[in-house]
Coordinates of C-alpha atoms and ligand atoms in Angstrom, one line a residue:
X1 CA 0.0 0.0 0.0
X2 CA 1.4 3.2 -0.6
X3 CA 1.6 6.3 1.5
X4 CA 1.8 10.0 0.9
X5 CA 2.0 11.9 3.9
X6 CA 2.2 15.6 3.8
X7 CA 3.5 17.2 7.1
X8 CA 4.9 20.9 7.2
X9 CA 7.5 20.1 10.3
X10 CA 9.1 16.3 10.9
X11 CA 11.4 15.1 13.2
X12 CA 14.7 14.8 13.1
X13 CA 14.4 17.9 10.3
X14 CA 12.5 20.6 11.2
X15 CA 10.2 20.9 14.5
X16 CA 8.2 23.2 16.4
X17 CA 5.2 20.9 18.6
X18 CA 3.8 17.5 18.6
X19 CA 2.4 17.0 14.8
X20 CA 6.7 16.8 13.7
X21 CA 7.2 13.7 16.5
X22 CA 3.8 12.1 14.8
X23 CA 5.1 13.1 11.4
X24 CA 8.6 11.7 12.0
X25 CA 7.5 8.3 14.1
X26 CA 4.2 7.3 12.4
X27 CA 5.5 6.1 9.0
X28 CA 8.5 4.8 10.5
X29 CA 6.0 2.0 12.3
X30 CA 4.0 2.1 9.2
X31 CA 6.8 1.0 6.6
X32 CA 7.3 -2.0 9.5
X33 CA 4.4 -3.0 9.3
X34 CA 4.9 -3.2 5.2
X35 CA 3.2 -0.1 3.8
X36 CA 5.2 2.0 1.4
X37 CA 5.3 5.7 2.4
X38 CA 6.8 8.7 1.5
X39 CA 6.9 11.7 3.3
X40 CA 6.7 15.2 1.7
X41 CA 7.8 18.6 3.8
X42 CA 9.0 21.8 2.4
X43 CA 13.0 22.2 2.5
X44 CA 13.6 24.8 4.7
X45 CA 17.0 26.8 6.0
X46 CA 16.8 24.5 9.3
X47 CA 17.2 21.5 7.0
X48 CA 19.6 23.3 4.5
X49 CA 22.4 23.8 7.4
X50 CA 22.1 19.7 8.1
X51 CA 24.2 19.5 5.2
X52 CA 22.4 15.9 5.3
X53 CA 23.5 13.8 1.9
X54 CA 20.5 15.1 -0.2
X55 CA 19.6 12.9 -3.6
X56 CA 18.7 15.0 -6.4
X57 CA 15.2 13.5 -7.3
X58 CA 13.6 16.1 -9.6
X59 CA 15.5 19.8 -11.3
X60 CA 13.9 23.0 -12.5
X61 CA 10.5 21.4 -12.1
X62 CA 7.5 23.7 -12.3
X63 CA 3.6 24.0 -11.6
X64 CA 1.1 26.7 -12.4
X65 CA 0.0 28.6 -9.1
X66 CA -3.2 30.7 -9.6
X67 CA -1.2 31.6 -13.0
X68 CA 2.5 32.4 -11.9
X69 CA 5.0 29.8 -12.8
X70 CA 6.9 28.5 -10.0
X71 CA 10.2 26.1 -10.4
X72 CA 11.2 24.4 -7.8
X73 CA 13.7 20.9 -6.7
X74 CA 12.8 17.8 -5.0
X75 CA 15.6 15.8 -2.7
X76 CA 14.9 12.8 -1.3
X77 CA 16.8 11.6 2.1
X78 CA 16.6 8.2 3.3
X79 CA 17.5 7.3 7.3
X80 CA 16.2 6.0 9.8
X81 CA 13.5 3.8 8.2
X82 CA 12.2 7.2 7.2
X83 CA 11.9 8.2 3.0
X84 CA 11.4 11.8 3.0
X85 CA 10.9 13.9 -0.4
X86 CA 12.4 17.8 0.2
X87 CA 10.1 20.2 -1.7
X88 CA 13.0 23.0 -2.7
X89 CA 11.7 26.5 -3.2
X90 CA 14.1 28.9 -1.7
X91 CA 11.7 31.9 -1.7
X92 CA 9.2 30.7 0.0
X93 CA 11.3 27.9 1.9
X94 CA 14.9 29.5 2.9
X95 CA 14.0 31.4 5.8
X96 CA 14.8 31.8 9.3
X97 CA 11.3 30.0 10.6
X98 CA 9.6 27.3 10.0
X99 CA 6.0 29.4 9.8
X100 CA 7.0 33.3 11.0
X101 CA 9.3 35.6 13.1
X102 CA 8.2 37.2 16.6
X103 CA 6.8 39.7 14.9
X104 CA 3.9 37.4 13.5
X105 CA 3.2 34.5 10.6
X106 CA 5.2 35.0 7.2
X107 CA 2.1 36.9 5.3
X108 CA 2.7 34.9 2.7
X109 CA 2.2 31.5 4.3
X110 CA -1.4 30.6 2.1
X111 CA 0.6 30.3 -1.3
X112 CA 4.0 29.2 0.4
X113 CA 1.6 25.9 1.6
X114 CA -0.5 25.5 -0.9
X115 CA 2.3 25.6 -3.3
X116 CA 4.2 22.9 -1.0
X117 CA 0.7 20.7 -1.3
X118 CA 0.4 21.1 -4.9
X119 CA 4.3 20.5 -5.3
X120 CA 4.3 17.8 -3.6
X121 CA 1.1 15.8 -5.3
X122 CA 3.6 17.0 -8.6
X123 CA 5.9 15.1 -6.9
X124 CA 4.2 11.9 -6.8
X125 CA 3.3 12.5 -10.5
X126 CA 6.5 12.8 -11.9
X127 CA 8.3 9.8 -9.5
X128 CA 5.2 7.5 -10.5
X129 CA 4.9 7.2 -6.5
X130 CA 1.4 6.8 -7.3
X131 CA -0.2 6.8 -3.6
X132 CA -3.2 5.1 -2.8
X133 CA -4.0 7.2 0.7
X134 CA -2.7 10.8 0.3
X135 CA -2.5 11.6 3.8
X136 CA -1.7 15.4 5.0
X137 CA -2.1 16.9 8.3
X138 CA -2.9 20.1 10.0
X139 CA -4.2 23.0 7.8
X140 CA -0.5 23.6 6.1
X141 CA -1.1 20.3 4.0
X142 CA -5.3 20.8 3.6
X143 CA -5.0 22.4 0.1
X144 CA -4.3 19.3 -0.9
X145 CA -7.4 17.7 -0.5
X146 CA -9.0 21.0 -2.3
X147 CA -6.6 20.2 -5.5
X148 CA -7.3 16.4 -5.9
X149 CA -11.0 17.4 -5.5
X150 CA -10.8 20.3 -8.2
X151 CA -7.6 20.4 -10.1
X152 CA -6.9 16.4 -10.5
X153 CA -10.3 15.3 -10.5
X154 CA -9.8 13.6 -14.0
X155 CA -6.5 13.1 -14.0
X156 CA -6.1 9.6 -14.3
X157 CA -2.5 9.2 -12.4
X158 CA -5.0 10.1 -9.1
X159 CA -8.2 8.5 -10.1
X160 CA -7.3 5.5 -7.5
X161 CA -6.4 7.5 -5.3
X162 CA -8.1 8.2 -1.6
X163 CA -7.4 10.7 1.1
X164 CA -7.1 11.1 4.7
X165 CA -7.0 14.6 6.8
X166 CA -5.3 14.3 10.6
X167 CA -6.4 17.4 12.4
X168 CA -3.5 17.7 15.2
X169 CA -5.3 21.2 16.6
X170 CA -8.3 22.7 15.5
X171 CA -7.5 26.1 16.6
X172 CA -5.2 26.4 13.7
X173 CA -7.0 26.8 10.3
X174 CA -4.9 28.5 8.1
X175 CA -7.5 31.5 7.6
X176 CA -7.0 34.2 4.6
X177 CA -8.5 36.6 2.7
X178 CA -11.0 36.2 -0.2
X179 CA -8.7 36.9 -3.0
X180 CA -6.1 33.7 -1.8
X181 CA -8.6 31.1 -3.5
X182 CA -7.4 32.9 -7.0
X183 CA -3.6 32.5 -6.1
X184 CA -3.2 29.4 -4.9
X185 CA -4.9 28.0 -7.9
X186 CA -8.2 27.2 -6.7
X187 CA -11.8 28.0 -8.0
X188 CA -13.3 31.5 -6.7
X189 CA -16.8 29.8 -6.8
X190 CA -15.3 27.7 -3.7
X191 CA -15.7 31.0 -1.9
X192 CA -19.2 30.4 -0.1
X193 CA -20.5 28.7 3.3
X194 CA -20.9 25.0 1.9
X195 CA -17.1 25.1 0.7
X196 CA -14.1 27.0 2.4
X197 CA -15.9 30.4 3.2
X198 CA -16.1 31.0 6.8
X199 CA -17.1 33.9 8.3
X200 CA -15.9 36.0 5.5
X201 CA -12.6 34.3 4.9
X202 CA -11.2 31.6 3.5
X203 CA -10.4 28.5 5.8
X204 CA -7.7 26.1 4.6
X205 CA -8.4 23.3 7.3
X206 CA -12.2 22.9 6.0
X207 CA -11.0 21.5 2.7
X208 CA -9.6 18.5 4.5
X209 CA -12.3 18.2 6.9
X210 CA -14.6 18.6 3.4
X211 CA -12.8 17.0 0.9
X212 CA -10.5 14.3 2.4
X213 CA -12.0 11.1 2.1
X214 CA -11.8 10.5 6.3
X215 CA -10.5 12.8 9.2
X216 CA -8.7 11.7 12.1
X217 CA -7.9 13.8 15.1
X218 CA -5.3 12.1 17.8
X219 CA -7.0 10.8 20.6
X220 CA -10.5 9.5 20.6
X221 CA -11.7 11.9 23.6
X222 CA -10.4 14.8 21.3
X223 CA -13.0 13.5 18.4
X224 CA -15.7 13.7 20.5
X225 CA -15.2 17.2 22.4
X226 CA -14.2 19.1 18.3
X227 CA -18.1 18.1 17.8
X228 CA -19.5 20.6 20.6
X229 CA -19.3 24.4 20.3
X230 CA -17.0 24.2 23.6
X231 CA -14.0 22.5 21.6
X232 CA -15.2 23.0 18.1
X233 CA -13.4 26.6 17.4
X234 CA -16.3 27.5 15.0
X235 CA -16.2 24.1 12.9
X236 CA -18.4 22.0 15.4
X237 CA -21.9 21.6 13.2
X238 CA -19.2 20.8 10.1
X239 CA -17.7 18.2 12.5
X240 CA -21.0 16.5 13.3
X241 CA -21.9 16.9 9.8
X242 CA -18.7 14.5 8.7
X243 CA -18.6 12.7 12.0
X244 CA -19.3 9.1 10.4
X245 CA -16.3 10.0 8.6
X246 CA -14.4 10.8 11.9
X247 CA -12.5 9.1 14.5
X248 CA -9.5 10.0 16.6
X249 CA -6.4 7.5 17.2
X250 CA -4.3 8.2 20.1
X251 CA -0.8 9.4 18.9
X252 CA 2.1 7.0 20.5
X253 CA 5.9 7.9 21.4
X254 CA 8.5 6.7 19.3
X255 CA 10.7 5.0 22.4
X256 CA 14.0 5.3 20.5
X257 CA 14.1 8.8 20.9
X258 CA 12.4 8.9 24.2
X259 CA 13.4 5.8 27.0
X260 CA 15.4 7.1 30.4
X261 CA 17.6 3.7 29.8
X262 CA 19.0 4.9 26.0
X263 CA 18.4 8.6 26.0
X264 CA 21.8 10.3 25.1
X265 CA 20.4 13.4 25.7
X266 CA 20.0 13.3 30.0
X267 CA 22.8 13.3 32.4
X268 CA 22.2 9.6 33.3
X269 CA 20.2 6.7 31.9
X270 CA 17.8 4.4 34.6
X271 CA 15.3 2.0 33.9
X272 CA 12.4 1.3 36.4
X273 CA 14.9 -1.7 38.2
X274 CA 17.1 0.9 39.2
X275 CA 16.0 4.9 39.6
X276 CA 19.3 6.0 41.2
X277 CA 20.2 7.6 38.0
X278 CA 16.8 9.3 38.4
X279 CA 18.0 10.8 41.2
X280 CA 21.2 12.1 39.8
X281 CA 19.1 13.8 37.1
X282 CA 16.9 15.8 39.6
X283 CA 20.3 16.8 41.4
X284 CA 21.4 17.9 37.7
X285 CA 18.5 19.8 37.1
X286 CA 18.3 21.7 40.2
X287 CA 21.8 22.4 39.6
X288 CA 21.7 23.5 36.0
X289 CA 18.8 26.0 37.5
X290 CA 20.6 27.0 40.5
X291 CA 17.7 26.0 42.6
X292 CA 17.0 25.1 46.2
X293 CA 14.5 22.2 46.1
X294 CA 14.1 20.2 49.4
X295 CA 14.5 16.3 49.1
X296 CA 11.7 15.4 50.6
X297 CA 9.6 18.0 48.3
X298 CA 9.0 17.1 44.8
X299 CA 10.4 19.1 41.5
X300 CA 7.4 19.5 38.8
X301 CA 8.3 20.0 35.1
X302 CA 7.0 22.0 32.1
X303 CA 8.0 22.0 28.4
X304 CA 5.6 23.4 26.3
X305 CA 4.5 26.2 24.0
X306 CA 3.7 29.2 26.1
X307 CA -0.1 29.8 24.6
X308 CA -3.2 30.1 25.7
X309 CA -4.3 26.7 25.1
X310 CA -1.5 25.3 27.3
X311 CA -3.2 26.5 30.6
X312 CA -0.5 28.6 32.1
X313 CA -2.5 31.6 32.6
X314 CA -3.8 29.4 35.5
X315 CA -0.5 28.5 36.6
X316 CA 0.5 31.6 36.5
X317 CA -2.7 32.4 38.9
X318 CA -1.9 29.6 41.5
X319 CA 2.2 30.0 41.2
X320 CA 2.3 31.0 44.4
X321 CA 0.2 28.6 46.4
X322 CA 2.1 26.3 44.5
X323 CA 5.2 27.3 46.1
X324 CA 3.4 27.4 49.0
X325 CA 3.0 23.6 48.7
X326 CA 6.7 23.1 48.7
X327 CA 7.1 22.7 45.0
X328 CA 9.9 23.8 43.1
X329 CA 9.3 24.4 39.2
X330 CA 11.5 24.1 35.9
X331 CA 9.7 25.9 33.1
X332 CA 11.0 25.4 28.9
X333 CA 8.7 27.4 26.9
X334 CA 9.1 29.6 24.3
X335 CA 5.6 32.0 22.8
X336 CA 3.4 34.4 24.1
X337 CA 5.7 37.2 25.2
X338 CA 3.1 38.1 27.9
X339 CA 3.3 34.8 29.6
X340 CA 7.1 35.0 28.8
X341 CA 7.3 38.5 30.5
X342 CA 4.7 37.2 33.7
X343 CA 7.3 33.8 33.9
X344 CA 10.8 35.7 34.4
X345 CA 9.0 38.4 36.7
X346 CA 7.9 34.9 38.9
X347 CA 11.7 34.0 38.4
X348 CA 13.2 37.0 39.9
X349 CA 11.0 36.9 42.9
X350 CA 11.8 33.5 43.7
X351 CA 15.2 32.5 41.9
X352 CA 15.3 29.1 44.0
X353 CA 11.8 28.3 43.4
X354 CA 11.4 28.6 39.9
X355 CA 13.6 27.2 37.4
X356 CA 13.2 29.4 33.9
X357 CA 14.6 29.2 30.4
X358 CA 13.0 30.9 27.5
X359 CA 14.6 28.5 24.5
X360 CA 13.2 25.8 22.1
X361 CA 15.8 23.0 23.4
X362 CA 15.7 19.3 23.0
X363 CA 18.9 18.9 25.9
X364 CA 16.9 20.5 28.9
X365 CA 13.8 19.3 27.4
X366 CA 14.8 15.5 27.9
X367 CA 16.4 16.7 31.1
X368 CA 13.2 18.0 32.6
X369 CA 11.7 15.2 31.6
X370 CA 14.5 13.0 33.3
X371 CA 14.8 15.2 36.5
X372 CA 11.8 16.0 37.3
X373 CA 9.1 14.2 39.9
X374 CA 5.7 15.7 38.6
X375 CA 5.0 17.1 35.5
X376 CA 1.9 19.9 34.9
X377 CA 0.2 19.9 31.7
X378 CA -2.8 22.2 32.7
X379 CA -4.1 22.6 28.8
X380 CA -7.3 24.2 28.5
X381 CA -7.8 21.9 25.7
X382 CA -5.5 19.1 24.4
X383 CA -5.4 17.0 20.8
X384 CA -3.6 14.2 22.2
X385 CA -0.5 15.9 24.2
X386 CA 3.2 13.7 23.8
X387 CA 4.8 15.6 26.8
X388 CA 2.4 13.3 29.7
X389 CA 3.5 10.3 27.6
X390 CA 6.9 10.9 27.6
X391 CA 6.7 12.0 31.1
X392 CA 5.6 8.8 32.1
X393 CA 8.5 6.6 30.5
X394 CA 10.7 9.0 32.7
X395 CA 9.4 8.3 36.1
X396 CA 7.7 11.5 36.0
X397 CA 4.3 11.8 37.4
X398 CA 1.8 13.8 35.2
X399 CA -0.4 16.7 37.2
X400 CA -3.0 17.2 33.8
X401 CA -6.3 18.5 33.1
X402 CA -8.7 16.0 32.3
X403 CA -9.5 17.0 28.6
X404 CA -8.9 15.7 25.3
X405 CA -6.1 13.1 25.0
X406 CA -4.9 13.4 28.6
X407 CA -8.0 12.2 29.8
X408 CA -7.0 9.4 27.7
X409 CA -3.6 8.7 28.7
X410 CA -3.8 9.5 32.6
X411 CA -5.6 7.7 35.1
X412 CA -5.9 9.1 38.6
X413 CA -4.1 7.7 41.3
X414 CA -5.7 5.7 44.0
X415 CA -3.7 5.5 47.0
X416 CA -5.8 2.4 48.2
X417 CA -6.1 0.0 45.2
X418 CA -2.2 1.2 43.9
X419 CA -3.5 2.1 40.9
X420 CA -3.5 4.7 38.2
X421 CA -0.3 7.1 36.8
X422 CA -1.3 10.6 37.7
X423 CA -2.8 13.6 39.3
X424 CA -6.5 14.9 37.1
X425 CA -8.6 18.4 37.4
X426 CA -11.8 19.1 35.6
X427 CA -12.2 22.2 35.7
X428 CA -9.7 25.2 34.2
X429 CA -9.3 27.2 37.3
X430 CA -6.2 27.6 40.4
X431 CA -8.4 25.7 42.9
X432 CA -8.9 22.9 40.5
X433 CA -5.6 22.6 39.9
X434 CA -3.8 23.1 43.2
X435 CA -6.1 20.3 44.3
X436 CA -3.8 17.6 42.2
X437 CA -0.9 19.2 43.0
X438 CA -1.5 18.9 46.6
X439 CA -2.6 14.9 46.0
X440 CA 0.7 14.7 44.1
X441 CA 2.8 16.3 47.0
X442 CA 1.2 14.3 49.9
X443 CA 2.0 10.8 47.7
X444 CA 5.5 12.1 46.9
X445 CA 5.7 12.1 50.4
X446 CA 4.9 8.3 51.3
X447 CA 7.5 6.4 50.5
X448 CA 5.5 3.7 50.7
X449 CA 3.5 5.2 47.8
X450 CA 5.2 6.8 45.3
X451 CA 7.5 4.0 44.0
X452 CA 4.7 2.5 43.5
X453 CA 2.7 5.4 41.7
X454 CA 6.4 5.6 39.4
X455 CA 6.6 2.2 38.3
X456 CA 2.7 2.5 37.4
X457 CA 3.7 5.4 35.3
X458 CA 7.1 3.5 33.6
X459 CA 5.1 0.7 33.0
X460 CA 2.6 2.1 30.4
X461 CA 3.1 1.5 27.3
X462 CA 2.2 4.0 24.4
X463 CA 4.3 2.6 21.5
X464 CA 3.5 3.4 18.0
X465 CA 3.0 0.2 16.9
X466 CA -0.6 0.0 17.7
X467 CA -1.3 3.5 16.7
X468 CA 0.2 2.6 13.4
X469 CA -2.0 -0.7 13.4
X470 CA -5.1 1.3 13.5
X471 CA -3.9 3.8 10.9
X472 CA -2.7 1.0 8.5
X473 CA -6.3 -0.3 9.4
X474 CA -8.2 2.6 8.6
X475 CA -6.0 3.5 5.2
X476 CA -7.5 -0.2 3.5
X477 CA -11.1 0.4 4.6
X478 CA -10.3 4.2 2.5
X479 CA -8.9 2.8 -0.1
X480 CA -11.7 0.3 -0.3
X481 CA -14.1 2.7 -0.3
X482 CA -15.9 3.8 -4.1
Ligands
ADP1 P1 1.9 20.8 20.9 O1 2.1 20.1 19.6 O2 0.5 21.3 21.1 O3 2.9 21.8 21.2 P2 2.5 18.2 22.2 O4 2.5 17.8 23.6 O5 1.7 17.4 21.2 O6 2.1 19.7 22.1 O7 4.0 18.2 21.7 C1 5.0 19.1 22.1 C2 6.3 18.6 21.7 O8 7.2 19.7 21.6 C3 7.0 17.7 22.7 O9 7.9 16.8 22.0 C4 7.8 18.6 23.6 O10 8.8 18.0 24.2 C5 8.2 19.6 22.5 N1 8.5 21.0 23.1 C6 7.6 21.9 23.4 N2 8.2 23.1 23.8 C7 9.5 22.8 23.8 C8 10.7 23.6 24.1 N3 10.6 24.8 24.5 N4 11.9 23.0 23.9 C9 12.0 21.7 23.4 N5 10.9 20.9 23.1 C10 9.7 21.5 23.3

């Protein structure tokens, strides 16, 4: 069976959340489990200065976009068990970042997408990959499902050929003005409610959730809550309107890259037989952070995007209760300069107390991950979430909000049956969510207890290769389908 997938950011090239680990591990499992897949991302500057051994695949190709030529390469880079296709374009691919600077997106981002969806279904043409699941994810890759449906509807290289849209967040739809539809290509006539109009612009993600053939999200709880106007950001009645045609698959971790016992990235490895070299992480952590943190008083983790959707406004309300329960914190984030600015006031009032870096960094990611006792992931909504799954392979107890796909992954602790892997709060508020952390601190400090509670947590098992089983599932039932 072969696979197309279309992904704006994979890992190990180019990353900046959770859709490049899925994009990077997924067809990885995939290929082992005999599918044929091919990856497509756009070459940017990140990848450039790999200086990986790039094979020339196609020259001074071109397409038509909205009526301006555009040439561009393809390079093709095999490792890994991954086969990745380079789309080369150096205007609208050789830049600094992946999708804008500080100062906002690149306002060119509609046609520098589009163009990498249309490029990369080119692609396919001119290899004679000819896929029999196109599958693209997020809104960056949804103009492809608009151009099979429109521009390749009789071409007979894609007449076998059926699609599949993976929605990692909803909240970003790739929104633009009216006059986009003509430059990427696409029919003006597309420009009303039934089709990619939406209030009063143009909505890239709705051509996948329209056009693709079926729509995953990744988790199942996440499926559900898109389909209520609480979760659905706008696209909820559209949901319920395709939601035979929707399901969500839990994303898994890709344990090479992430197991305490083989990570080269933390100061020492441990397995769950022996956590002493757990220990000597948390002593390498606090002293990388030059903090004071009590022995007897657990450290709690973040990495994460600093946005609205990640909860920290309410963190940022309960910080100091939460000190006030003994914790100390280490906070990797990069984002919203307010939250940024709120974060490094917090540090310099209590420089022992709260651990800060402002940075996009794998090293002290893994090492929070490592060093840490509890980790809070307080989302106000979540797609699936990797950081609680990774969390877990590291010892590290999750403190989450029950919503989306950490209600999924995390079960509540029960002191008196022993089981469950974490702390969960319901509702998005600083009483909510002090209420876990004080249940985590109070079983961090039974001894009896929290071994326990960590080899729970080390113990579960989120590995790819049943994710990958259900996707491999779901493609033959698409490609099955008239
Ligand atoms: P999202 O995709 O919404 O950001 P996920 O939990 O799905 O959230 O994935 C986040 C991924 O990005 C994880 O691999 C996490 O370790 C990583 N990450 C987030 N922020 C940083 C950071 N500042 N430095 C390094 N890695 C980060």
């Amino acid at each position: 069976m072969n696979i197309a997938f279309l992904a704006s950011e994979v890992i190990p090239y180019a990353k900046t959340g959770g859709l490049a680990d899925v994009a990077g591990a997924l067809p990885k499992f995939l290929s082992k489990l005999g599918a044929e897949v091919r990856v497509f991302m756009p070459l940017y500057r990140e990848v450039r200065k790999k200086n990986l051994p790039l094979e020339p695949v196609l020259a001074d190709a071109s397409l038509d976009l909205g009526g301006k030529r555009v040439t561009f390469s393809v390079f093709a880079h095999r490792a890994g068990g991954l086969f990745v296709f380079f789309i080369d374009q150096a205007a609208y691919f050789d830049r600094d970042q992946l999708y804008g600077t500080a100062a906002g997106d690149y306002p060119d981002n509609a046609e520098r997408f589009a163009f990498f969806s249309r490029a990369s279904l080119e692609t396919m043409r001119a290899t004679g990959f000819r896929p029999d699941v196109v599958h693209g994810h997020d809104w960056q890759a949804a103009a492809a499902f608009a151009y099979l449906k429109f521009s390749y509807a009789d071409d007979p290289f894609f007449v076998g050929t059926r699609s599949l849209f993976t929605i990692h967040n909803l909240a970003y739809q790739g929104l633009f003005e009216k006059d986009i539809l003509g430059r990427i290509g696409l029919p003006e006539s597309l420009f009303n409610m039934n089709d990619l109009e939406f209030y009063g612009k143009v909505n890239t993600l709705k051509a996948g959730i329209l056009y693709a053939t079926a729509v995953t999200t990744v988790s199942p709880r996440y499926s559900r809550e898109i389909q209520t106007p609480e979760f659905g950001c706008g696209l909820d009645g559209l949901l319920r309107h395709r939601a035979d045609a929707l399901r969500g698959i839990l994303n898994g971790v890709d344990y090479q890259d992430w197991d305490p016992a083989t990570d080269r990235l933390i100061p020492r490895n441990f397995g769950p037989a022996d956590l002493t070299g757990k220990k000597d992480c948390r002593a390498e952590l606090v002293r990388m952070f030059g903090l004071e943190a009590p022995a007897d008083l657990p450290v709690a983790g973040m990495v994460t995007r600093l946005a609205g959707q990640k909860g920290l406004d309410i963190v940022c309300e309960a910080l100091d209760s939460l000190f006030g329960l003994g914790l100390t914190f280490v906070i990797l984030g990069t984002g919203d300069p307010k939250i940024q600015d709120f974060l490094l006031a917090a540090q310099k009032r209590h420089p022992a107390r709260l651990g800060l870096k402002i940075a996009f960094d794998e090293r002290i990611a893994h090492t929070i991950y490592a060093g840490s006792d509890l980790f809070l992931i307080p989302s106000r909504y979540e797609p699936c979430g990797l950081t609680q799954m990774y969390a877990l392979k590291y010892g590290t107890i999750p403190v989450v909000r029950a919503t989306g796909g950490l209600d999924d992954s995390i079960q509540e602790y029960d002191p008196l049956a022993g089981r469950g892997n974490g702390f969960k709060f319901v509702e998005a508020a600083p009483e909510a969510l002090l209420s876990a952390a004080a249940r985590s601190v109070e079983a961090f400090r039974r001894p009896q207890a929290w071994p326990a509670l960590v080899g729970n947590a080390m113990a579960a098992d989120f590995s790819w290769e049943r994710s990958a089983a259900a996707y491999l599932d779901l493609y033959k039932k698409i490609a099955a389908t008239a």
